[in-house]
Structures are given as structure tokens and as C-alpha cells.
Amino acid sequence: MAIVNHVVRTSLLALAAGLAANAQAAVVLDPVMQAIAPGIGVKVSPFATAPGLYGPASVQSMRAVTDGSNRLFVNDTRGVISVTDTAGATPGVYFDIRRQDVGFAQINGQTGLVSSAFHPNFGRDPAMPGYRTFYTIDTTMAAGAPAPTLAGKGPVNHHDVVREWTVADPAAATATITATREVMRLSQPAGDHGPGTIAFNTGAAPGSADYGKLYIGLGDGGGVNDPYDNAQDPRSPFGKILRIDPVDPDGAGPLAYAVPRDNPHVGDPAALGEIWASGLRNPQQFGWDALTGRMYIGDIGQAQLEEVNIGIPGANYGWPLREGTLAKPADKSLSLVTDDPNPGRFTDPIAQYDHDEGSAIGAVQLYRGSLIPELAGQMLVDDIVNGRIFYFTPGDTSGEGGLALLRELRLELDGLPTDMMTLEGTWRVDLRMGVDASGELYLLTKKDGNIYRLTGAVPEPAGWAMMIAGLGLAATMLRRRRTGRGAVPA
Ligand SMILES: [Ca+2]
Ligand SMILES: [Ca+2]
Ligand SMILES: [Ca+2]
């Protein structure tokens, strides 16, 4: 077996891999050869812990509302939305879907109350739509459930349901629900790679085309290498980001939302009008740059590569035919990548990292806060599993393959270098990120509901000996602080 640079060229392997159509196809063993180097350091500070009503809070996202209250709503997939504020008020339970008669069922760690989105007018202008509404996506069992609005290809494992909730008073500390309705119900073929994020483009101004449009990120419906061929099927909602107007156009009838006329596939009978982007494996987290309005999508990879994509209406990000900037064999039993070129119809990521560095991309968060000027305009991403945080300049092409060059964010707690694995005391941090209305950054641990805040930059790194000593020391100090043993300087 010959090894040329970082690729293995062997016709035997290519044939075994079902790659005979392209005799030149080469398996790429190390898609990104350059290791991610350390970059700037920031201070991390414990902020709050979400209340664990049904076991440790499984926090997957945090939403700021722009009603001037500085409230932060924290989404626990076990069924709870809790609320704190930028001052770090002790989080209280805002909403508990288990107390609503909707058939809620958390089947595994990728299901449950997966995401929530507050209407951009929530708590702002009582004369305008959305003043008292927020939206959630949750999972229910399929047996005995209403018929789905949209169905993925393959068997039926469970349903994903987008719901609208109306509250009595948007300023209240807990949600008193006065009305609810199903907006959309989807049948999903497997238990994983389902809903990730639902969100409004909070940067869209009232009256603009994107204002009040709800984006719904859906993975490929589950399994290895999209076994039911959902992501490339324009009639399947899975492996897509959908965009809908969640307002029921007639207040009755089967369709409880509208398809925006400016969606990219409207008028194409071969495609669902709801589809905004396609060819995604598990776009669990996406969001917008508050300054430019540009959308960024993280896509969790299978074999080798974790992606950051720019959101473009109508774009096809290639899954399961592409992973990162490389190709995937048509043979679904193979989890590997080859160097076949992009045939042109797929949109490549602007940044990627490989599984030498991590294994699943979490947040994609463009920093527009003011506490850390060193990160202004930088895109921050994290690896869900090991909790490492990387950053890059969107548009930079100085990395391998003309993509952006990633650096690793260094963390310090109370003046001591640390990292999220050490702080959380686990090999699986289950890290996500959130942002407040001022653009400041928070770290969310889905494992236990701990929330941290990034509060400023730190000087250049200490020596290695200091770093190694500091890793354990910072964690010990944090544990003491949490258990009230021993004063720790603020
Ligand atoms: Ca590598
Ligand atoms: Ca209707
Ligand atoms: Ca892709």
C-alpha cells in the first residue's frame, strides 16, 4: 500500500470501496495535516447552573430576548426552559413541557425538548404579532399521534413537533400558557440526527423579508451515512434547514404555517417549498452574525471532518456525498473520505477540522461583544465532546486547502490556565455556546447544565510547567467554590 503525502493511493482499496468509477480516487487518511495551534487566552468564569428537575439539566442552547430585561432562557432537553439574566440570577423554571398535555417523550439524548425560539417581538410591542409567543421543537412517540405534516424517508421512529406557545404576560418570571398549537409535525426514521436548532434571525428588522421567519434545522434522520437517503432528497425535510412563516395563514385547516414566497425552492414541484438549504448531516447549531446578518451553520461529520458553512438559500452542502471539502464513497458501509473533487453543485465549508482535534462540532458563534476586543469579528466554534474552543476569521484563506486557519482559545480561571474537560471533570464535556443581547459569550454543558461566561482576554500563556500545575488547581478551586469550601478570589 503506497502512501503519498497524506493519501493512500491503491486501486485495490478503491475497488473494495466501490470507487471503481474513479480509478484515481484516493482515500485521505489525514484530511487536515496541520495541528490547531494555541491562540489568545480568555478568562472563564462560572455563571450559573440550570435547575435539574428531571436529572442534571441537559442544556443545549441559550436564548437572549431583546425586550430590555437582560433575560437569558436556557433550554434543557429534558423538557424545561429555565430563565436567568446577564447578572447571573439564580435560574428559575420558566416552562416545563412535561406539565403540558402534548405527549412529550424524550427517547434518548438527541431528542426531548430540543430547542426553543422566542419571537423577535416577544415582550416588545404589544400591538404587533409575536408579543406573547415562543416556539419549541420537541419529540413525541408516533403511535396514536396526529398525522405528520412532513415525513422523512425510511421507517417511523418518532415524531418531531414544532409548537407555538402563547403566554399571559411576556414579562412574567414563569410562563402561564394561555394557548398552544402544533405548527409542524415530522415523522423521523431513526432516533438520532433529528432537530437541532429552531431560531429566528434576530438581526432581521421588522418589515424585512426575514423578520418573523422560523428556521428549523433537521439532521439526516439518523443512522450511519444517511441510510434512508434523506439529505439529498428534495422531497424529504431531513438533512435540511427549513424556513417557514409560523403564522397560520387561515387559522384553520391542515397547514398551520405558511411557506415564505422568497424560499429558494418555491414553485419547484420536485422540492418541498419549506426547504431553505440541504445536504446536511446534523446541523445541530446555526445562527447569524448580529452585524452582517450572515448565517453560519455547523455540520457534525461522520468519518473525519467537522464543518462550518455559510448559510446560503438554496445551497446544497453535499452530505452524504461530501464531508468537508472531501468526497464520501457511495457505498454506505464505508466511513472514509476520498480526494475526489467537488463536482461543482455542492457548497464547501469555509472552515473545517478533523477528528485528530475533536469529534463533533457544537456552536458556530460570531463574536460581536465588547468584553473581549481581541475576538471581535472572530467565529468561535467548539467541539461538543472534548470541549475545546477554536476560532478563526471568516473569509480567511490562509489555512490548509484555502480554508480558514483555526486557533485554539486558551482558558483561564482565576488566573490559572484550564480547559473545559478539567473544569467539568469528564472526558465528555458536551459543550455548546450561547450569547446574550450584548453579544457576550457563554459556555453551556449539556452534561450537567453548568454555564460559564467568558469575561475578558488574558496575557500571553504561562510556561508549560505552570499550565500543567494550573489545570488541576483551577478545577480544585472551582469545586471548592461550588461546595462553599474555601474562599476563591472573584
Ligand atoms: Ca489531522
Ligand atoms: Ca391552517
Ligand atoms: Ca458538507
CSV table of N, CA and C in Angstrom, one decimal, residues 267-367:
chain,number,residue,atom,x,y,z
A,267,GLY,N,-42.2,27.0,-6.0
A,267,GLY,CA,-42.5,26.9,-7.5
A,267,GLY,C,-41.9,25.7,-8.1
A,268,ASP,N,-41.0,25.0,-7.4
A,268,ASP,CA,-40.4,23.7,-7.9
A,268,ASP,C,-41.2,22.6,-7.4
A,269,PRO,N,-42.0,21.9,-8.3
A,269,PRO,CA,-42.9,20.8,-7.9
A,269,PRO,C,-42.1,19.6,-7.3
A,270,ALA,N,-40.8,19.5,-7.7
A,270,ALA,CA,-40.0,18.4,-7.3
A,270,ALA,C,-39.4,18.6,-5.9
A,271,ALA,N,-39.6,19.8,-5.3
A,271,ALA,CA,-39.0,20.0,-4.0
A,271,ALA,C,-40.0,20.6,-3.0
A,272,LEU,N,-39.7,20.3,-1.7
A,272,LEU,CA,-40.5,20.9,-0.7
A,272,LEU,C,-40.2,22.4,-0.6
A,273,GLY,N,-41.3,23.2,-0.6
A,273,GLY,CA,-41.1,24.7,-0.6
A,273,GLY,C,-40.5,25.2,0.7
A,274,GLU,N,-40.7,24.3,1.8
A,274,GLU,CA,-40.1,24.7,3.1
A,274,GLU,C,-38.6,24.7,3.1
A,275,ILE,N,-38.0,24.0,2.2
A,275,ILE,CA,-36.5,23.8,2.3
A,275,ILE,C,-35.8,25.1,2.0
A,276,TRP,N,-34.9,25.4,2.9
A,276,TRP,CA,-34.0,26.6,2.7
A,276,TRP,C,-32.6,26.2,2.3
A,277,ALA,N,-32.1,25.1,2.8
A,277,ALA,CA,-30.8,24.6,2.5
A,277,ALA,C,-30.8,23.1,2.7
A,278,SER,N,-29.9,22.4,2.0
A,278,SER,CA,-30.0,20.9,2.0
A,278,SER,C,-28.6,20.3,2.0
A,279,GLY,N,-28.6,19.0,2.1
A,279,GLY,CA,-27.3,18.3,2.1
A,279,GLY,C,-26.5,18.4,3.4
A,280,LEU,N,-27.3,18.4,4.5
A,280,LEU,CA,-26.6,18.5,5.8
A,280,LEU,C,-26.8,17.2,6.6
A,281,ARG,N,-25.8,16.8,7.4
A,281,ARG,CA,-25.8,15.6,8.1
A,281,ARG,C,-26.5,15.8,9.5
A,282,ASN,N,-26.0,16.8,10.2
A,282,ASN,CA,-26.6,17.0,11.6
A,282,ASN,C,-26.2,18.5,11.9
A,283,PRO,N,-27.0,19.4,11.3
A,283,PRO,CA,-26.7,20.9,11.5
A,283,PRO,C,-27.3,21.3,12.9
A,284,GLN,N,-26.7,20.8,13.9
A,284,GLN,CA,-27.4,20.9,15.2
A,284,GLN,C,-27.4,22.4,15.7
A,285,GLN,N,-26.4,23.2,15.3
A,285,GLN,CA,-26.3,24.6,15.7
A,285,GLN,C,-26.1,25.5,14.5
A,286,PHE,N,-26.9,26.5,14.4
A,286,PHE,CA,-26.7,27.6,13.4
A,286,PHE,C,-27.1,28.9,14.0
A,287,GLY,N,-26.7,29.9,13.4
A,287,GLY,CA,-27.0,31.3,13.9
A,287,GLY,C,-26.5,32.3,12.9
A,288,TRP,N,-26.7,33.6,13.3
A,288,TRP,CA,-26.5,34.7,12.4
A,288,TRP,C,-25.4,35.6,13.1
A,289,ASP,N,-24.7,36.3,12.2
A,289,ASP,CA,-23.8,37.4,12.7
A,289,ASP,C,-24.7,38.6,12.9
A,290,ALA,N,-24.7,39.1,14.2
A,290,ALA,CA,-25.6,40.2,14.5
A,290,ALA,C,-25.3,41.4,13.7
A,291,LEU,N,-24.0,41.6,13.2
A,291,LEU,CA,-23.7,42.8,12.5
A,291,LEU,C,-24.0,42.7,11.0
A,292,THR,N,-23.7,41.6,10.3
A,292,THR,CA,-23.8,41.5,8.9
A,292,THR,C,-25.1,40.7,8.5
A,293,GLY,N,-25.7,40.0,9.5
A,293,GLY,CA,-26.9,39.2,9.1
A,293,GLY,C,-26.5,37.9,8.4
A,294,ARG,N,-25.3,37.6,8.3
A,294,ARG,CA,-24.9,36.4,7.6
A,294,ARG,C,-25.1,35.2,8.5
A,295,MET,N,-25.6,34.1,7.9
A,295,MET,CA,-25.9,32.9,8.7
A,295,MET,C,-24.7,31.9,8.6
A,296,TYR,N,-24.5,31.3,9.7
A,296,TYR,CA,-23.4,30.3,9.8
A,296,TYR,C,-24.0,29.0,10.3
A,297,ILE,N,-23.6,27.9,9.7
A,297,ILE,CA,-24.2,26.5,10.0
A,297,ILE,C,-23.0,25.6,10.4
A,298,GLY,N,-23.1,25.0,11.5
A,298,GLY,CA,-22.1,23.9,11.9
A,298,GLY,C,-22.7,22.6,11.4
A,299,ASP,N,-21.9,21.7,10.8
A,299,ASP,CA,-22.5,20.4,10.4
A,299,ASP,C,-21.6,19.4,11.0
A,300,ILE,N,-22.1,18.5,11.9
A,300,ILE,CA,-21.4,17.5,12.5
A,300,ILE,C,-21.1,16.3,11.5
A,301,GLY,N,-19.8,16.0,11.4
A,301,GLY,CA,-19.4,15.0,10.4
A,301,GLY,C,-19.5,13.6,10.9
A,302,GLN,N,-19.2,12.7,10.0
A,302,GLN,CA,-19.3,11.2,10.3
A,302,GLN,C,-17.9,10.6,10.4
A,303,ALA,N,-17.2,10.6,9.3
A,303,ALA,CA,-15.9,9.9,9.3
A,303,ALA,C,-14.7,10.7,9.8
A,304,GLN,N,-14.6,11.9,9.3
A,304,GLN,CA,-13.4,12.7,9.5
A,304,GLN,C,-13.5,14.1,9.8
A,305,LEU,N,-14.5,14.8,9.3
A,305,LEU,CA,-14.5,16.3,9.2
A,305,LEU,C,-15.7,17.0,9.8
A,306,GLU,N,-15.4,18.0,10.6
A,306,GLU,CA,-16.4,18.9,11.2
A,306,GLU,C,-16.4,20.2,10.4
A,307,GLU,N,-17.6,20.7,10.1
A,307,GLU,CA,-17.7,21.8,9.1
A,307,GLU,C,-18.3,23.1,9.7
A,308,VAL,N,-17.8,24.2,9.2
A,308,VAL,CA,-18.5,25.5,9.3
A,308,VAL,C,-18.9,26.0,7.9
A,309,ASN,N,-20.2,26.2,7.7
A,309,ASN,CA,-20.7,26.6,6.4
A,309,ASN,C,-21.3,28.0,6.5
A,310,ILE,N,-21.2,28.8,5.4
A,310,ILE,CA,-22.0,30.0,5.3
A,310,ILE,C,-23.4,29.6,4.8
A,311,GLY,N,-24.4,30.1,5.5
A,311,GLY,CA,-25.8,29.8,5.1
A,311,GLY,C,-26.2,30.6,3.9
A,312,ILE,N,-26.5,29.9,2.8
A,312,ILE,CA,-26.9,30.5,1.5
A,312,ILE,C,-28.2,29.8,1.1
A,313,PRO,N,-29.3,30.6,0.8
A,313,PRO,CA,-30.5,30.0,0.4
A,313,PRO,C,-30.4,29.1,-0.8
A,314,GLY,N,-30.9,27.9,-0.7
A,314,GLY,CA,-30.8,27.0,-1.9
A,314,GLY,C,-29.5,26.2,-2.0
A,315,ALA,N,-28.6,26.5,-1.1
A,315,ALA,CA,-27.3,25.8,-1.1
A,315,ALA,C,-27.5,24.3,-0.8
A,316,ASN,N,-26.6,23.5,-1.4
A,316,ASN,CA,-26.6,22.0,-1.1
A,316,ASN,C,-25.2,21.8,-0.5
A,317,TYR,N,-25.1,21.4,0.8
A,317,TYR,CA,-23.8,21.3,1.4
A,317,TYR,C,-23.2,19.9,1.3
A,318,GLY,N,-23.8,19.0,0.4
A,318,GLY,CA,-23.1,17.8,-0.1
A,318,GLY,C,-23.3,16.5,0.6
A,319,TRP,N,-23.7,16.5,1.9
A,319,TRP,CA,-23.9,15.3,2.6
A,319,TRP,C,-25.0,14.4,1.9
A,320,PRO,N,-24.9,13.1,1.8
A,320,PRO,CA,-23.7,12.2,2.2
A,320,PRO,C,-22.7,12.0,1.1
A,321,LEU,N,-22.7,12.8,0.1
A,321,LEU,CA,-21.7,12.6,-1.0
A,321,LEU,C,-20.4,13.3,-0.7
A,322,ARG,N,-20.5,14.3,0.2
A,322,ARG,CA,-19.3,15.1,0.6
A,322,ARG,C,-19.2,15.1,2.1
A,323,GLU,N,-18.0,15.2,2.6
A,323,GLU,CA,-17.8,15.5,4.0
A,323,GLU,C,-16.7,16.5,4.1
A,324,GLY,N,-16.9,17.7,4.6
A,324,GLY,CA,-15.9,18.8,4.5
A,324,GLY,C,-15.7,19.1,3.0
A,325,THR,N,-14.4,19.3,2.7
A,325,THR,CA,-14.1,19.5,1.3
A,325,THR,C,-13.7,18.3,0.5
A,326,LEU,N,-14.0,17.1,1.1
A,326,LEU,CA,-13.7,15.8,0.5
A,326,LEU,C,-14.9,15.1,0.1
A,327,ALA,N,-14.7,13.9,-0.6
A,327,ALA,CA,-15.8,13.1,-1.0
A,327,ALA,C,-16.1,11.9,-0.1
A,328,LYS,N,-17.3,11.4,-0.2
A,328,LYS,CA,-17.7,10.2,0.6
A,328,LYS,C,-18.0,9.2,-0.5
A,329,PRO,N,-17.6,7.9,-0.3
A,329,PRO,CA,-17.9,6.8,-1.2
A,329,PRO,C,-19.5,6.6,-1.2
A,330,ALA,N,-19.9,6.2,-2.4
A,330,ALA,CA,-21.4,5.9,-2.5
A,330,ALA,C,-21.7,4.7,-1.6
A,331,ASP,N,-20.8,3.8,-1.3
A,331,ASP,CA,-21.0,2.6,-0.5
A,331,ASP,C,-21.2,3.1,0.9
A,332,LYS,N,-22.4,2.9,1.5
A,332,LYS,CA,-22.8,3.5,2.8
A,332,LYS,C,-22.1,2.7,3.9
A,333,SER,N,-21.5,1.5,3.6
A,333,SER,CA,-20.9,0.8,4.7
A,333,SER,C,-19.5,1.4,5.0
A,334,LEU,N,-19.0,2.3,4.2
A,334,LEU,CA,-17.7,2.9,4.4
A,334,LEU,C,-17.7,4.3,5.0
A,335,SER,N,-17.1,4.4,6.1
A,335,SER,CA,-16.9,5.7,6.7
A,335,SER,C,-15.5,6.2,6.5
A,336,LEU,N,-15.3,6.8,5.3
A,336,LEU,CA,-14.0,7.3,5.0
A,336,LEU,C,-14.2,8.4,4.0
A,337,VAL,N,-13.1,9.2,3.7
A,337,VAL,CA,-13.2,10.3,2.7
A,337,VAL,C,-12.2,10.1,1.7
A,338,THR,N,-12.5,10.5,0.5
A,338,THR,CA,-11.5,10.4,-0.6
A,338,THR,C,-11.3,11.8,-1.2
A,339,ASP,N,-10.4,11.9,-2.1
A,339,ASP,CA,-10.0,13.2,-2.6
A,339,ASP,C,-10.7,13.6,-3.9
A,340,ASP,N,-11.8,12.9,-4.3
A,340,ASP,CA,-12.5,13.3,-5.5
A,340,ASP,C,-12.9,14.8,-5.4
A,341,PRO,N,-12.8,15.5,-6.5
A,341,PRO,CA,-13.1,17.0,-6.4
A,341,PRO,C,-14.6,17.2,-6.3
A,342,ASN,N,-14.9,18.4,-5.8
A,342,ASN,CA,-16.3,18.8,-5.7
A,342,ASN,C,-16.8,19.0,-7.1
A,343,PRO,N,-17.9,18.2,-7.5
A,343,PRO,CA,-18.4,18.3,-8.9
A,343,PRO,C,-19.0,19.7,-9.2
A,344,GLY,N,-19.1,20.6,-8.2
A,344,GLY,CA,-19.5,21.9,-8.5
A,344,GLY,C,-20.8,22.3,-7.9
A,345,ARG,N,-21.7,21.3,-7.8
A,345,ARG,CA,-23.1,21.7,-7.3
A,345,ARG,C,-23.2,21.7,-5.8
A,346,PHE,N,-22.1,21.4,-5.1
A,346,PHE,CA,-22.1,21.4,-3.6
A,346,PHE,C,-21.3,22.6,-3.1
A,347,THR,N,-21.8,23.1,-2.0
A,347,THR,CA,-21.2,24.3,-1.4
A,347,THR,C,-20.2,23.7,-0.3
A,348,ASP,N,-18.9,24.1,-0.4
A,348,ASP,CA,-17.9,23.7,0.5
A,348,ASP,C,-17.9,24.5,1.8
A,349,PRO,N,-17.5,24.0,2.9
A,349,PRO,CA,-17.4,24.8,4.1
A,349,PRO,C,-16.3,25.8,4.0
A,350,ILE,N,-16.4,26.9,4.9
A,350,ILE,CA,-15.3,27.9,4.9
A,350,ILE,C,-14.3,27.5,5.9
A,351,ALA,N,-14.6,26.6,6.8
A,351,ALA,CA,-13.6,26.1,7.8
A,351,ALA,C,-13.9,24.7,8.1
A,352,GLN,N,-12.9,23.9,8.5
A,352,GLN,CA,-13.2,22.5,8.9
A,352,GLN,C,-12.0,22.1,9.8
A,353,TYR,N,-12.4,21.1,10.7
A,353,TYR,CA,-11.3,20.5,11.5
A,353,TYR,C,-11.5,19.0,11.5
A,354,ASP,N,-10.5,18.2,11.7
A,354,ASP,CA,-10.6,16.8,11.5
A,354,ASP,C,-10.6,16.1,12.9
A,355,HIS,N,-10.8,14.8,12.9
A,355,HIS,CA,-11.0,14.1,14.1
A,355,HIS,C,-9.7,13.8,14.9
A,356,ASP,N,-8.6,14.4,14.4
A,356,ASP,CA,-7.4,14.5,15.3
A,356,ASP,C,-7.7,15.5,16.4
A,357,GLU,N,-8.6,16.5,16.1
A,357,GLU,CA,-8.8,17.6,17.0
A,357,GLU,C,-10.0,17.5,17.9
A,358,GLY,N,-11.0,16.8,17.4
A,358,GLY,CA,-12.3,16.7,18.1
A,358,GLY,C,-13.1,15.7,17.4
A,359,SER,N,-14.4,15.6,17.7
A,359,SER,CA,-15.3,14.7,17.0
A,359,SER,C,-16.7,15.1,16.7
A,360,ALA,N,-17.1,16.3,17.1
A,360,ALA,CA,-18.4,16.8,16.8
A,360,ALA,C,-18.5,18.3,17.0
A,361,ILE,N,-18.8,19.0,16.0
A,361,ILE,CA,-18.8,20.5,16.1
A,361,ILE,C,-20.1,20.9,16.9
A,362,GLY,N,-19.9,21.8,17.8
A,362,GLY,CA,-21.1,22.4,18.5
A,362,GLY,C,-21.4,23.8,18.0
A,363,ALA,N,-21.2,24.8,18.8
A,363,ALA,CA,-21.6,26.1,18.4
A,363,ALA,C,-20.9,26.7,17.2
A,364,VAL,N,-21.5,27.6,16.5
A,364,VAL,CA,-20.9,28.5,15.5
A,364,VAL,C,-21.4,29.9,15.9
A,365,GLN,N,-20.5,30.6,16.5
A,365,GLN,CA,-20.9,31.9,17.1
A,365,GLN,C,-19.9,33.0,16.7
A,366,LEU,N,-20.4,34.0,16.0
A,366,LEU,CA,-19.6,35.1,15.6
A,366,LEU,C,-19.6,36.1,16.7
A,367,TYR,N,-18.4,36.5,17.2
A,367,TYR,CA,-18.3,37.3,18.4
A,367,TYR,C,-18.5,38.8,18.0
